[in-house]
mmCIF file of C-alpha atoms in Angstrom:
data_model
loop_
_atom_site.group_PDB
_atom_site.id
_atom_site.type_symbol
_atom_site.label_atom_id
_atom_site.label_comp_id
_atom_site.label_asym_id
_atom_site.label_seq_id
_atom_site.Cartn_x
_atom_site.Cartn_y
_atom_site.Cartn_z
ATOM 1 C CA UNK A 1 6.165 2.955 26.514
ATOM 2 C CA UNK A 2 4.575 1.843 22.912
ATOM 3 C CA UNK A 3 0.987 2.639 23.607
ATOM 4 C CA UNK A 4 1.662 6.170 24.597
ATOM 5 C CA UNK A 5 3.800 7.077 21.602
ATOM 6 C CA UNK A 6 1.088 5.417 19.523
ATOM 7 C CA UNK A 7 -1.542 7.428 21.244
ATOM 8 C CA UNK A 8 0.582 10.582 20.781
ATOM 9 C CA UNK A 9 1.145 10.093 17.060
ATOM 10 C CA UNK A 10 -2.390 9.252 16.569
ATOM 11 C CA UNK A 11 -3.611 12.411 17.998
ATOM 12 C CA UNK A 12 -0.797 14.490 15.908
ATOM 13 C CA UNK A 13 -2.113 12.620 12.715
ATOM 14 C CA UNK A 14 -5.692 13.470 13.659
ATOM 15 C CA UNK A 15 -4.972 16.936 14.408
ATOM 16 C CA UNK A 16 -2.986 17.449 10.983
ATOM 17 C CA UNK A 17 -5.704 15.854 9.105
ATOM 18 C CA UNK A 18 -8.216 18.242 10.699
ATOM 19 C CA UNK A 19 -5.730 21.303 9.944
ATOM 20 C CA UNK A 20 -5.474 20.216 6.232
ATOM 21 C CA UNK A 21 -9.378 19.814 6.049
ATOM 22 C CA UNK A 22 -9.863 23.505 7.559
ATOM 23 C CA UNK A 23 -7.321 24.960 5.165
ATOM 24 C CA UNK A 24 -9.050 23.061 2.470
ATOM 25 C CA UNK A 25 -12.276 24.584 3.332
ATOM 26 C CA UNK A 26 -10.681 28.185 3.166
ATOM 27 C CA UNK A 27 -9.454 27.561 -0.343
ATOM 28 C CA UNK A 28 -12.815 26.230 -1.315
ATOM 29 C CA UNK A 29 -14.906 29.243 0.350
ATOM 30 C CA UNK A 30 -12.364 31.604 -1.629
ATOM 31 C CA UNK A 31 -13.148 29.850 -4.808
ATOM 32 C CA UNK A 32 -16.850 29.928 -4.028
ATOM 33 C CA UNK A 33 -16.479 33.585 -3.562
ATOM 34 C CA UNK A 34 -15.009 34.224 -6.740
ATOM 35 C CA UNK A 35 -17.687 32.254 -8.353
ATOM 36 C CA UNK A 36 -20.312 34.331 -6.431
ATOM 37 C CA UNK A 37 -18.928 37.622 -7.273
ATOM 38 C CA UNK A 38 -18.736 36.850 -10.837
ATOM 39 C CA UNK A 39 -22.248 35.444 -11.019
ATOM 40 C CA UNK A 40 -23.596 38.641 -9.021
ATOM 41 C CA UNK A 41 -21.958 40.835 -11.471
ATOM 42 C CA UNK A 42 -23.362 38.899 -14.439
ATOM 43 C CA UNK A 43 -26.962 38.704 -12.819
ATOM 44 C CA UNK A 44 -26.944 42.556 -11.917
ATOM 45 C CA UNK A 45 -26.037 43.406 -15.511
ATOM 46 C CA UNK A 46 -28.787 41.196 -16.640
ATOM 47 C CA UNK A 47 -31.373 42.762 -14.478
ATOM 48 C CA UNK A 48 -30.146 46.341 -15.788
ATOM 49 C CA UNK A 49 -30.625 44.885 -19.387
ATOM 50 C CA UNK A 50 -34.384 43.663 -18.366
ATOM 51 C CA UNK A 51 -35.159 47.319 -16.965
ATOM 52 C CA UNK A 52 -33.402 48.765 -20.108
ATOM 53 C CA UNK A 53 -35.326 46.893 -22.354
ATOM 54 C CA UNK A 54 -38.692 47.776 -20.538
ATOM 55 C CA UNK A 55 -37.667 51.657 -20.532
ATOM 56 C CA UNK A 56 -36.645 51.561 -24.394
ATOM 57 C CA UNK A 57 -39.911 50.066 -25.164
ATOM 58 C CA UNK A 58 -41.876 52.806 -23.342
ATOM 59 C CA UNK A 59 -39.560 55.384 -24.815
ATOM 60 C CA UNK A 60 -40.337 53.952 -28.495
ATOM 61 C CA UNK A 61 -44.127 54.055 -27.413
ATOM 62 C CA UNK A 62 -44.124 57.628 -26.356
ATOM 63 C CA UNK A 63 -41.995 59.027 -29.307
ATOM 64 C CA UNK A 64 -44.323 57.313 -31.627
ATOM 65 C CA UNK A 65 -47.632 58.849 -29.860
ATOM 66 C CA UNK A 66 -46.162 62.256 -30.124
ATOM 67 C CA UNK A 67 -44.552 62.238 -33.391
ATOM 68 C CA UNK A 68 -46.676 59.175 -35.136
ATOM 69 C CA UNK A 69 -43.384 58.611 -36.892
ATOM 70 C CA UNK A 70 -42.525 54.799 -37.049
ATOM 71 C CA UNK A 71 -39.015 55.638 -36.735
ATOM 72 C CA UNK A 72 -39.648 56.383 -33.218
ATOM 73 C CA UNK A 73 -40.448 52.788 -32.827
ATOM 74 C CA UNK A 74 -36.897 51.333 -32.946
ATOM 75 C CA UNK A 75 -36.234 51.582 -29.483
ATOM 76 C CA UNK A 76 -39.453 49.878 -28.828
ATOM 77 C CA UNK A 77 -38.508 47.014 -31.273
ATOM 78 C CA UNK A 78 -35.163 46.840 -29.684
ATOM 79 C CA UNK A 79 -36.355 46.258 -26.113
ATOM 80 C CA UNK A 80 -38.982 43.680 -27.388
ATOM 81 C CA UNK A 81 -36.196 41.726 -28.739
ATOM 82 C CA UNK A 82 -33.702 42.225 -25.794
ATOM 83 C CA UNK A 83 -36.513 41.238 -22.888
ATOM 84 C CA UNK A 84 -36.733 37.475 -23.520
ATOM 85 C CA UNK A 85 -33.141 36.692 -23.991
ATOM 86 C CA UNK A 86 -32.149 38.727 -20.856
ATOM 87 C CA UNK A 87 -34.876 37.004 -18.581
ATOM 88 C CA UNK A 88 -33.530 33.536 -19.751
ATOM 89 C CA UNK A 89 -29.894 34.585 -18.803
ATOM 90 C CA UNK A 90 -31.365 35.580 -15.438
ATOM 91 C CA UNK A 91 -32.768 32.334 -14.855
ATOM 92 C CA UNK A 92 -29.742 30.406 -15.991
ATOM 93 C CA UNK A 93 -27.262 32.468 -13.588
ATOM 94 C CA UNK A 94 -29.460 31.815 -10.824
ATOM 95 C CA UNK A 95 -29.647 27.939 -11.660
ATOM 96 C CA UNK A 96 -30.293 25.312 -8.966
ATOM 97 C CA UNK A 97 -28.982 27.718 -5.853
ATOM 98 C CA UNK A 98 -31.722 30.030 -6.455
ATOM 99 C CA UNK A 99 -33.643 30.926 -3.181
ATOM 100 C CA UNK A 100 -37.466 30.682 -2.773
ATOM 101 C CA UNK A 101 -37.671 34.524 -2.911
ATOM 102 C CA UNK A 102 -35.510 34.878 -5.842
ATOM 103 C CA UNK A 103 -37.652 32.298 -7.644
ATOM 104 C CA UNK A 104 -40.840 34.239 -6.763
ATOM 105 C CA UNK A 105 -39.484 37.589 -7.852
ATOM 106 C CA UNK A 106 -38.152 35.918 -11.030
ATOM 107 C CA UNK A 107 -41.937 34.770 -11.954
ATOM 108 C CA UNK A 108 -43.054 38.305 -11.027
ATOM 109 C CA UNK A 109 -40.508 39.819 -13.085
ATOM 110 C CA UNK A 110 -41.335 37.684 -16.032
ATOM 111 C CA UNK A 111 -45.035 38.368 -15.671
ATOM 112 C CA UNK A 112 -44.696 42.059 -15.212
ATOM 113 C CA UNK A 113 -42.268 42.287 -18.499
ATOM 114 C CA UNK A 114 -44.911 40.442 -20.578
ATOM 115 C CA UNK A 115 -47.587 42.754 -19.175
ATOM 116 C CA UNK A 116 -45.543 45.712 -20.011
ATOM 117 C CA UNK A 117 -44.667 45.202 -23.433
ATOM 118 C CA UNK A 118 -48.300 43.840 -23.925
ATOM 119 C CA UNK A 119 -49.617 47.215 -22.892
ATOM 120 C CA UNK A 120 -46.995 48.990 -25.072
ATOM 121 C CA UNK A 121 -48.204 46.670 -28.167
ATOM 122 C CA UNK A 122 -51.805 47.636 -27.467
ATOM 123 C CA UNK A 123 -51.233 51.167 -27.627
ATOM 124 C CA UNK A 124 -48.861 50.843 -31.053
ATOM 125 C CA UNK A 125 -51.783 48.833 -32.593
ATOM 126 C CA UNK A 126 -54.249 51.614 -31.617
ATOM 127 C CA UNK A 127 -51.768 54.270 -33.104
ATOM 128 C CA UNK A 128 -51.470 52.298 -36.300
ATOM 129 C CA UNK A 129 -55.146 51.952 -36.780
ATOM 130 C CA UNK A 130 -55.657 55.933 -36.292
ATOM 131 C CA UNK A 131 -57.348 55.574 -32.908
ATOM 132 C CA UNK A 132 -55.065 58.604 -31.435
ATOM 133 C CA UNK A 133 -57.539 59.347 -28.630
ATOM 134 C CA UNK A 134 -58.106 55.711 -27.511
ATOM 135 C CA UNK A 135 -54.185 55.266 -27.167
ATOM 136 C CA UNK A 136 -53.814 58.524 -25.171
ATOM 137 C CA UNK A 137 -56.429 57.513 -22.958
ATOM 138 C CA UNK A 138 -54.812 54.222 -22.299
ATOM 139 C CA UNK A 139 -51.686 55.740 -21.561
ATOM 140 C CA UNK A 140 -53.143 58.220 -19.303
ATOM 141 C CA UNK A 141 -54.835 55.430 -17.450
ATOM 142 C CA UNK A 142 -51.411 55.087 -15.301
ATOM 143 C CA UNK A 143 -51.512 51.061 -15.819
ATOM 144 C CA UNK A 144 -48.421 51.237 -17.549
ATOM 145 C CA UNK A 145 -46.500 53.440 -15.088
ATOM 146 C CA UNK A 146 -47.824 50.919 -12.486
ATOM 147 C CA UNK A 147 -46.491 48.156 -14.039
ATOM 148 C CA UNK A 148 -43.528 49.811 -14.649
ATOM 149 C CA UNK A 149 -42.982 50.656 -10.972
ATOM 150 C CA UNK A 150 -43.795 47.389 -9.954
ATOM 151 C CA UNK A 151 -41.146 45.964 -12.257
ATOM 152 C CA UNK A 152 -38.494 48.332 -11.023
ATOM 153 C CA UNK A 153 -39.358 47.340 -7.321
ATOM 154 C CA UNK A 154 -39.048 43.597 -8.111
ATOM 155 C CA UNK A 155 -35.729 44.000 -10.022
ATOM 156 C CA UNK A 156 -34.216 46.022 -7.279
ATOM 157 C CA UNK A 157 -35.099 43.621 -4.635
ATOM 158 C CA UNK A 158 -33.709 40.755 -6.682
ATOM 159 C CA UNK A 159 -30.487 43.030 -6.953
ATOM 160 C CA UNK A 160 -30.407 43.684 -3.249
ATOM 161 C CA UNK A 161 -30.820 39.874 -2.256
ATOM 162 C CA UNK A 162 -27.753 38.942 -4.739
ATOM 163 C CA UNK A 163 -25.789 41.675 -2.972
ATOM 164 C CA UNK A 164 -26.585 40.301 0.397
ATOM 165 C CA UNK A 165 -25.539 36.661 -0.727
ATOM 166 C CA UNK A 166 -22.358 38.186 -2.230
ATOM 167 C CA UNK A 167 -21.825 39.790 0.960
ATOM 168 C CA UNK A 168 -22.450 36.831 3.279
ATOM 169 C CA UNK A 169 -20.011 34.711 1.094
ATOM 170 C CA UNK A 170 -17.368 37.520 1.557
ATOM 171 C CA UNK A 171 -17.785 37.487 5.207
ATOM 172 C CA UNK A 172 -17.433 33.858 5.464
ATOM 173 C CA UNK A 173 -14.487 33.736 3.131
ATOM 174 C CA UNK A 174 -12.905 36.561 5.291
ATOM 175 C CA UNK A 175 -13.426 34.531 8.523
ATOM 176 C CA UNK A 176 -12.073 31.402 7.020
ATOM 177 C CA UNK A 177 -8.845 33.202 5.913
ATOM 178 C CA UNK A 178 -8.209 34.867 9.101
ATOM 179 C CA UNK A 179 -8.060 31.136 10.593
ATOM 180 C CA UNK A 180 -5.170 30.178 7.781
ATOM 181 C CA UNK A 181 -2.189 31.827 9.624
ATOM 182 C CA UNK A 182 -2.875 30.384 12.857
ATOM 183 C CA UNK A 183 -3.603 27.012 11.357
ATOM 184 C CA UNK A 184 -0.466 27.226 9.383
ATOM 185 C CA UNK A 185 1.649 27.787 12.714
ATOM 186 C CA UNK A 186 -0.323 25.134 14.407
ATOM 187 C CA UNK A 187 0.543 22.803 11.594
ATOM 188 C CA UNK A 188 4.260 23.605 11.806
ATOM 189 C CA UNK A 189 4.185 22.997 15.441
ATOM 190 C CA UNK A 190 2.734 19.837 15.154
ATOM 191 C CA UNK A 191 5.106 18.628 12.415
ATOM 192 C CA UNK A 192 7.807 19.499 14.647
ATOM 193 C CA UNK A 193 6.370 17.621 17.328
ATOM 194 C CA UNK A 194 5.833 14.539 15.220
ATOM 195 C CA UNK A 195 9.344 14.882 13.643
ATOM 196 C CA UNK A 196 10.662 14.852 17.362
ATOM 197 C CA UNK A 197 8.502 11.830 18.530
ATOM 198 C CA UNK A 198 9.401 9.992 15.156
ATOM 199 C CA UNK A 199 13.106 10.464 16.110
ATOM 200 C CA UNK A 200 12.659 9.148 19.585
ATOM 201 C CA UNK A 201 10.696 6.112 17.931
ATOM 202 C CA UNK A 202 13.525 5.544 15.481
ATOM 203 C CA UNK A 203 16.157 5.771 18.012
ATOM 204 C CA UNK A 204 14.198 3.293 20.513
ATOM 205 C CA UNK A 205 13.605 0.715 17.472
ATOM 206 C CA UNK A 206 17.235 1.005 16.653
ATOM 207 C CA UNK A 207 18.386 0.146 20.243
ATOM 208 C CA UNK A 208 15.771 -2.823 20.405
ATOM 209 C CA UNK A 209 16.874 -4.257 17.327
ATOM 210 C CA UNK A 210 20.570 -4.028 18.472
ATOM 211 C CA UNK A 211 19.520 -5.726 21.879
ATOM 212 C CA UNK A 212 17.534 -8.346 19.907
ATOM 213 C CA UNK A 213 20.481 -9.260 17.737
ATOM 214 C CA UNK A 214 22.802 -9.373 20.733
ATOM 215 C CA UNK A 215 20.451 -11.701 22.663
ATOM 216 C CA UNK A 216 19.923 -13.791 19.495
ATOM 217 C CA UNK A 217 23.648 -14.259 19.227
ATOM 218 C CA UNK A 218 24.187 -15.091 22.839
ATOM 219 C CA UNK A 219 21.222 -17.556 22.557
ATOM 220 C CA UNK A 220 22.919 -19.134 19.487
ATOM 221 C CA UNK A 221 26.061 -19.286 21.011
ATOM 222 C CA UNK A 222 24.790 -20.803 24.236
ATOM 223 C CA UNK A 223 22.991 -23.421 22.216
ATOM 224 C CA UNK A 224 25.829 -24.080 20.066
ATOM 225 C CA UNK A 225 28.061 -24.897 23.300
ATOM 226 C CA UNK A 226 25.287 -26.943 24.853
ATOM 227 C CA UNK A 227 24.932 -28.944 21.382
ATOM 228 C CA UNK A 228 28.641 -29.691 21.259
ATOM 229 C CA UNK A 229 28.931 -30.934 24.860
ATOM 230 C CA UNK A 230 26.169 -33.162 24.603
ATOM 231 C CA UNK A 231 27.255 -34.492 21.206
ATOM 232 C CA UNK A 232 30.867 -34.854 22.527
ATOM 233 C CA UNK A 233 30.011 -37.450 25.161
ATOM 234 C CA UNK A 234 27.406 -39.301 22.653
ATOM 235 C CA UNK A 235 30.201 -39.419 19.825
ATOM 236 C CA UNK A 236 33.065 -40.800 22.104
ATOM 237 C CA UNK A 237 30.539 -43.502 23.003
ATOM 238 C CA UNK A 238 29.577 -44.222 19.673
ATOM 239 C CA UNK A 239 33.224 -44.295 18.408
ATOM 240 C CA UNK A 240 34.291 -46.863 21.047
ATOM 241 C CA UNK A 241 31.354 -48.967 20.084
ATOM 242 C CA UNK A 242 32.327 -48.472 16.203
ATOM 243 C CA UNK A 243 36.064 -49.102 16.746
ATOM 244 C CA UNK A 244 35.382 -52.534 18.831
ATOM 245 C CA UNK A 245 33.007 -53.502 15.866
ATOM 246 C CA UNK A 246 35.505 -52.721 13.015
ATOM 247 C CA UNK A 247 38.231 -55.091 15.111
ATOM 248 C CA UNK A 248 35.623 -57.606 15.462
ATOM 249 C CA UNK A 249 34.465 -57.718 11.775
ATOM 250 C CA UNK A 250 37.992 -57.442 10.577
ATOM 251 C CA UNK A 251 39.457 -60.310 12.492
ATOM 252 C CA UNK A 252 36.596 -62.601 11.705
ATOM 253 C CA UNK A 253 37.018 -61.628 7.744
ATOM 254 C CA UNK A 254 40.684 -61.662 7.510
ATOM 255 C CA UNK A 255 42.884 -63.571 9.908
ATOM 256 C CA UNK A 256 46.097 -62.500 8.627
ATOM 257 C CA UNK A 257 47.534 -59.870 11.152
ATOM 258 C CA UNK A 258 48.833 -57.244 8.826
ATOM 259 C CA UNK A 259 45.897 -56.792 6.337
ATOM 260 C CA UNK A 260 43.477 -56.887 9.508
ATOM 261 C CA UNK A 261 45.592 -54.249 11.118
ATOM 262 C CA UNK A 262 45.892 -51.978 7.645
ATOM 263 C CA UNK A 263 42.139 -51.966 7.474
ATOM 264 C CA UNK A 264 41.448 -51.246 10.884
ATOM 265 C CA UNK A 265 44.106 -48.267 10.640
ATOM 266 C CA UNK A 266 42.457 -46.905 7.309
ATOM 267 C CA UNK A 267 38.950 -46.826 8.919
ATOM 268 C CA UNK A 268 40.012 -45.345 12.094
ATOM 269 C CA UNK A 269 41.691 -42.669 10.298
ATOM 270 C CA UNK A 270 38.777 -41.831 8.192
ATOM 271 C CA UNK A 271 36.489 -41.832 11.334
ATOM 272 C CA UNK A 272 39.001 -39.546 13.111
ATOM 273 C CA UNK A 273 38.869 -37.236 9.936
ATOM 274 C CA UNK A 274 34.873 -37.234 10.165
ATOM 275 C CA UNK A 275 35.132 -36.331 13.718
ATOM 276 C CA UNK A 276 37.455 -33.445 13.086
ATOM 277 C CA UNK A 277 34.898 -32.061 10.417
ATOM 278 C CA UNK A 278 31.937 -32.658 12.648
ATOM 279 C CA UNK A 279 33.910 -30.714 15.587
ATOM 280 C CA UNK A 280 34.900 -27.937 13.586
ATOM 281 C CA UNK A 281 38.537 -28.506 14.048
ATOM 282 C CA UNK A 282 39.498 -27.702 10.263
ATOM 283 C CA UNK A 283 40.909 -24.146 10.569
ATOM 284 C CA UNK A 284 38.959 -22.785 7.324
ATOM 285 C CA UNK A 285 36.755 -20.075 6.416
ATOM 286 C CA UNK A 286 34.965 -22.024 3.813
ATOM 287 C CA UNK A 287 34.710 -25.687 2.910
ATOM 288 C CA UNK A 288 33.104 -27.950 0.256
ATOM 289 C CA UNK A 289 29.891 -29.311 0.722
ATOM 290 C CA UNK A 290 30.905 -32.568 -1.604
ATOM 291 C CA UNK A 291 34.218 -33.095 0.689
ATOM 292 C CA UNK A 292 31.979 -32.753 4.012
ATOM 293 C CA UNK A 293 29.691 -35.516 2.541
ATOM 294 C CA UNK A 294 32.395 -37.630 1.378
ATOM 295 C CA UNK A 295 34.310 -37.161 4.572
ATOM 296 C CA UNK A 296 31.256 -38.138 6.758
ATOM 297 C CA UNK A 297 30.443 -41.217 4.673
ATOM 298 C CA UNK A 298 33.873 -42.441 3.973
ATOM 299 C CA UNK A 299 34.227 -44.607 7.185
ATOM 300 C CA UNK A 300 31.162 -46.940 6.683
ATOM 301 C CA UNK A 301 31.223 -46.801 2.599
ATOM 302 C CA UNK A 302 32.012 -50.109 0.892
ATOM 303 C CA UNK A 303 30.801 -52.290 -1.975
ATOM 304 C CA UNK A 304 28.219 -53.898 0.360
ATOM 305 C CA UNK A 305 27.120 -50.224 1.870
ATOM 306 C CA UNK A 306 27.179 -48.281 -1.475
ATOM 307 C CA UNK A 307 26.554 -44.425 -1.348
ATOM 308 C CA UNK A 308 25.896 -42.082 -4.669
ATOM 309 C CA UNK A 309 26.851 -38.482 -4.211
ATOM 310 C CA UNK A 310 25.973 -35.867 -6.879
ATOM 311 C CA UNK A 311 25.461 -32.076 -6.982
ATOM 312 C CA UNK A 312 27.127 -28.555 -7.894
ATOM 313 C CA UNK A 313 30.238 -27.350 -6.085
ATOM 314 C CA UNK A 314 29.061 -25.370 -2.887
ATOM 315 C CA UNK A 315 31.249 -23.682 -0.310
ATOM 316 C CA UNK A 316 29.762 -23.619 3.164
ATOM 317 C CA UNK A 317 30.764 -20.837 5.658
ATOM 318 C CA UNK A 318 32.771 -22.316 8.537
ATOM 319 C CA UNK A 319 30.050 -21.512 11.148
ATOM 320 C CA UNK A 320 27.742 -24.096 9.193
ATOM 321 C CA UNK A 321 30.209 -26.964 8.912
ATOM 322 C CA UNK A 322 29.868 -28.144 12.360
ATOM 323 C CA UNK A 323 26.086 -28.136 12.602
ATOM 324 C CA UNK A 324 25.562 -29.658 9.155
ATOM 325 C CA UNK A 325 28.415 -32.043 9.791
ATOM 326 C CA UNK A 326 26.632 -33.350 12.866
ATOM 327 C CA UNK A 327 23.276 -33.726 11.049
ATOM 328 C CA UNK A 328 25.060 -35.757 8.055
ATOM 329 C CA UNK A 329 27.003 -37.987 10.810
ATOM 330 C CA UNK A 330 23.713 -38.456 12.776
ATOM 331 C CA UNK A 331 22.095 -39.833 9.535
ATOM 332 C CA UNK A 332 25.093 -41.954 8.674
ATOM 333 C CA UNK A 333 25.253 -43.668 11.951
ATOM 334 C CA UNK A 334 21.491 -44.185 11.957
ATOM 335 C CA UNK A 335 21.850 -45.651 8.018
ATOM 336 C CA UNK A 336 24.528 -48.253 9.894
ATOM 337 C CA UNK A 337 22.432 -49.135 12.795
ATOM 338 C CA UNK A 338 19.074 -49.183 11.738
ATOM 339 C CA UNK A 339 18.713 -47.554 8.028
ATOM 340 C CA UNK A 340 19.553 -48.702 4.574
ATOM 341 C CA UNK A 341 23.118 -49.963 5.132
ATOM 342 C CA UNK A 342 21.799 -52.158 8.058
ATOM 343 C CA UNK A 343 19.460 -54.036 5.560
ATOM 344 C CA UNK A 344 21.699 -54.207 2.376
ATOM 345 C CA UNK A 345 20.328 -50.965 0.952
ATOM 346 C CA UNK A 346 22.089 -47.977 -0.701
ATOM 347 C CA UNK A 347 22.301 -44.190 -0.064
ATOM 348 C CA UNK A 348 21.943 -41.483 -2.351
ATOM 349 C CA UNK A 349 22.841 -37.843 -1.458
ATOM 350 C CA UNK A 350 22.150 -35.056 -4.085
ATOM 351 C CA UNK A 351 21.911 -31.218 -3.672
ATOM 352 C CA UNK A 352 21.011 -28.544 -6.069
ATOM 353 C CA UNK A 353 20.436 -24.592 -6.070
ATOM 354 C CA UNK A 354 17.005 -23.276 -5.334
ATOM 355 C CA UNK A 355 17.230 -19.429 -5.631
ATOM 356 C CA UNK A 356 20.048 -18.629 -3.281
ATOM 357 C CA UNK A 357 19.555 -21.603 -1.177
ATOM 358 C CA UNK A 358 20.819 -25.013 -1.608
ATOM 359 C CA UNK A 359 18.574 -28.041 -1.108
ATOM 360 C CA UNK A 360 20.210 -31.427 -0.145
ATOM 361 C CA UNK A 361 18.430 -34.724 -0.338
ATOM 362 C CA UNK A 362 19.320 -37.709 1.533
ATOM 363 C CA UNK A 363 17.654 -40.691 0.317
ATOM 364 C CA UNK A 364 17.829 -44.392 1.671
ATOM 365 C CA UNK A 365 16.505 -47.256 -0.161
ATOM 366 C CA UNK A 366 16.322 -50.966 0.265
ATOM 367 C CA UNK A 367 15.144 -50.795 3.914
ATOM 368 C CA UNK A 368 11.394 -51.515 4.769
ATOM 369 C CA UNK A 369 10.194 -48.737 7.336
ATOM 370 C CA UNK A 370 6.891 -49.435 9.144
ATOM 371 C CA UNK A 371 6.503 -45.607 9.875
ATOM 372 C CA UNK A 372 7.769 -42.583 11.932
ATOM 373 C CA UNK A 373 9.134 -43.286 15.344
ATOM 374 C CA UNK A 374 6.608 -42.697 18.393
ATOM 375 C CA UNK A 375 8.978 -40.499 20.093
ATOM 376 C CA UNK A 376 12.098 -38.187 19.370
ATOM 377 C CA UNK A 377 15.577 -39.414 20.407
ATOM 378 C CA UNK A 378 18.770 -37.719 21.003
ATOM 379 C CA UNK A 379 19.354 -37.713 17.093
ATOM 380 C CA UNK A 380 16.097 -36.030 16.177
ATOM 381 C CA UNK A 381 16.890 -33.288 18.866
ATOM 382 C CA UNK A 382 20.214 -32.976 17.657
ATOM 383 C CA UNK A 383 19.200 -32.369 14.142
ATOM 384 C CA UNK A 384 16.662 -29.961 15.008
ATOM 385 C CA UNK A 385 18.874 -27.890 16.970
ATOM 386 C CA UNK A 386 21.598 -28.065 14.156
ATOM 387 C CA UNK A 387 19.219 -26.674 11.715
ATOM 388 C CA UNK A 388 18.543 -23.614 13.820
ATOM 389 C CA UNK A 389 22.283 -22.952 13.899
ATOM 390 C CA UNK A 390 22.719 -23.143 10.389
ATOM 391 C CA UNK A 391 19.471 -21.030 9.646
ATOM 392 C CA UNK A 392 17.881 -23.646 7.621
ATOM 393 C CA UNK A 393 15.239 -26.611 7.948
ATOM 394 C CA UNK A 394 15.565 -30.749 8.088
ATOM 395 C CA UNK A 395 12.427 -32.444 7.036
ATOM 396 C CA UNK A 396 12.506 -36.225 7.444
ATOM 397 C CA UNK A 397 9.918 -38.582 5.526
ATOM 398 C CA UNK A 398 9.647 -42.090 6.451
ATOM 399 C CA UNK A 399 8.242 -43.838 3.347
ATOM 400 C CA UNK A 400 7.814 -47.725 3.042
ATOM 401 C CA UNK A 401 10.968 -48.268 1.014
ATOM 402 C CA UNK A 402 13.252 -45.951 3.243
ATOM 403 C CA UNK A 403 14.047 -42.758 4.779
ATOM 404 C CA UNK A 404 14.342 -39.395 2.857
ATOM 405 C CA UNK A 405 15.464 -36.351 4.384
ATOM 406 C CA UNK A 406 15.505 -32.759 2.800
ATOM 407 C CA UNK A 407 17.920 -30.244 4.115
ATOM 408 C CA UNK A 408 17.641 -26.614 3.258
ATOM 409 C CA UNK A 409 20.691 -24.287 3.452
ATOM 410 C CA UNK A 410 19.680 -20.616 2.965
ATOM 411 C CA UNK A 411 22.352 -17.973 1.337
ATOM 412 C CA UNK A 412 25.544 -20.046 0.768
ATOM 413 C CA UNK A 413 28.550 -19.439 -1.460
ATOM 414 C CA UNK A 414 28.009 -20.393 -5.447
ATOM 415 C CA UNK A 415 30.651 -21.921 -7.808
ATOM 416 C CA UNK A 416 30.611 -22.411 -11.354
ATOM 417 C CA UNK A 417 32.429 -25.832 -11.141
ATOM 418 C CA UNK A 418 30.485 -29.004 -10.717
ATOM 419 C CA UNK A 419 31.253 -31.529 -8.358
ATOM 420 C CA UNK A 420 31.969 -35.214 -9.685
ATOM 421 C CA UNK A 421 29.534 -38.057 -9.590
ATOM 422 C CA UNK A 422 31.098 -41.231 -7.498
ATOM 423 C CA UNK A 423 29.616 -44.536 -7.021
ATOM 424 C CA UNK A 424 30.152 -46.201 -3.805
ATOM 425 C CA UNK A 425 33.134 -48.713 -3.975
#
């Protein structure tokens, strides 16, 4: 079901992007229309100024010819001054978007304007020289009238082209605007569909997360139950072996019955306490990490088997006491059988805060180790399974001088008081 949902959402997203693009095109078309309307109005006005300048020049010429009064030359002078700026403004308004025909017409208008004012200037010069007949003959030749007619036709065609461009722009904008409301309706419909499918996906994801959490809890419980069953069998065998070893060692070192009995009783009680901690028999919500380490080491700790403990006060949740106790107990028994205590060495256990997690280091010294074992025994599997239960990690490093183990405990309770450092006795 994930692939169809993803395809539907992809289609909806693509449609929404297409609709947004079309709306953007409509807005841009309206903006272009406004710009085109403004340019067309200004361009037509400048074309009118070109025509007006030519007419003013011709009016001034005719008035001067009839009256020979230079005051009548004022329209001619004004038109002569207006024609070139008007042509420049027309060219600037056309800009880079000018069509090929508009370019031709603009060159033609410029040429005809110069020709017209050249003809007017020639007539004025003849009148100023007193050649009245020559001036009248030049006017009656119809050359100026023909130039003026051609100029008017070019200006009219330029205006018609500009109006056609504006009309085409208006039609395009109207066509795009006609799609705005349907597009908005379609966009709203797609948004409703997207919200519906999104809510379905969120609901499905929530159910999947709940099912995954439930499955993880069931798996963790099954793993814990299996681990405890295997450890119980393993621990019972080890307890009998340890009790026999203590009895034999006490009988050999101290022949007096009572001291031997007291020593055996004391060690057995400490062993039972460690066993209760590792089996989770202590009915407490939180337990001290220092107390757990002390309890685990107590049955074997002596002057010949020293251990040093150091670290801040850390409170462990009840669900982490058992797996961590199993790891510590396994390390302790291995140290007695094969590690530092079996070779006259010592153990150093320390921990510190690293962010919200606690890093515990178990370090053994005085025991030569050739290297990491070739295969994993039950103890290695036990520690890996326990690490998964308390949500941390157990890393072992077999160095030439002894074993170093790093245990990471994430998100445990902080305490401001520090644990006391005790030397092994």
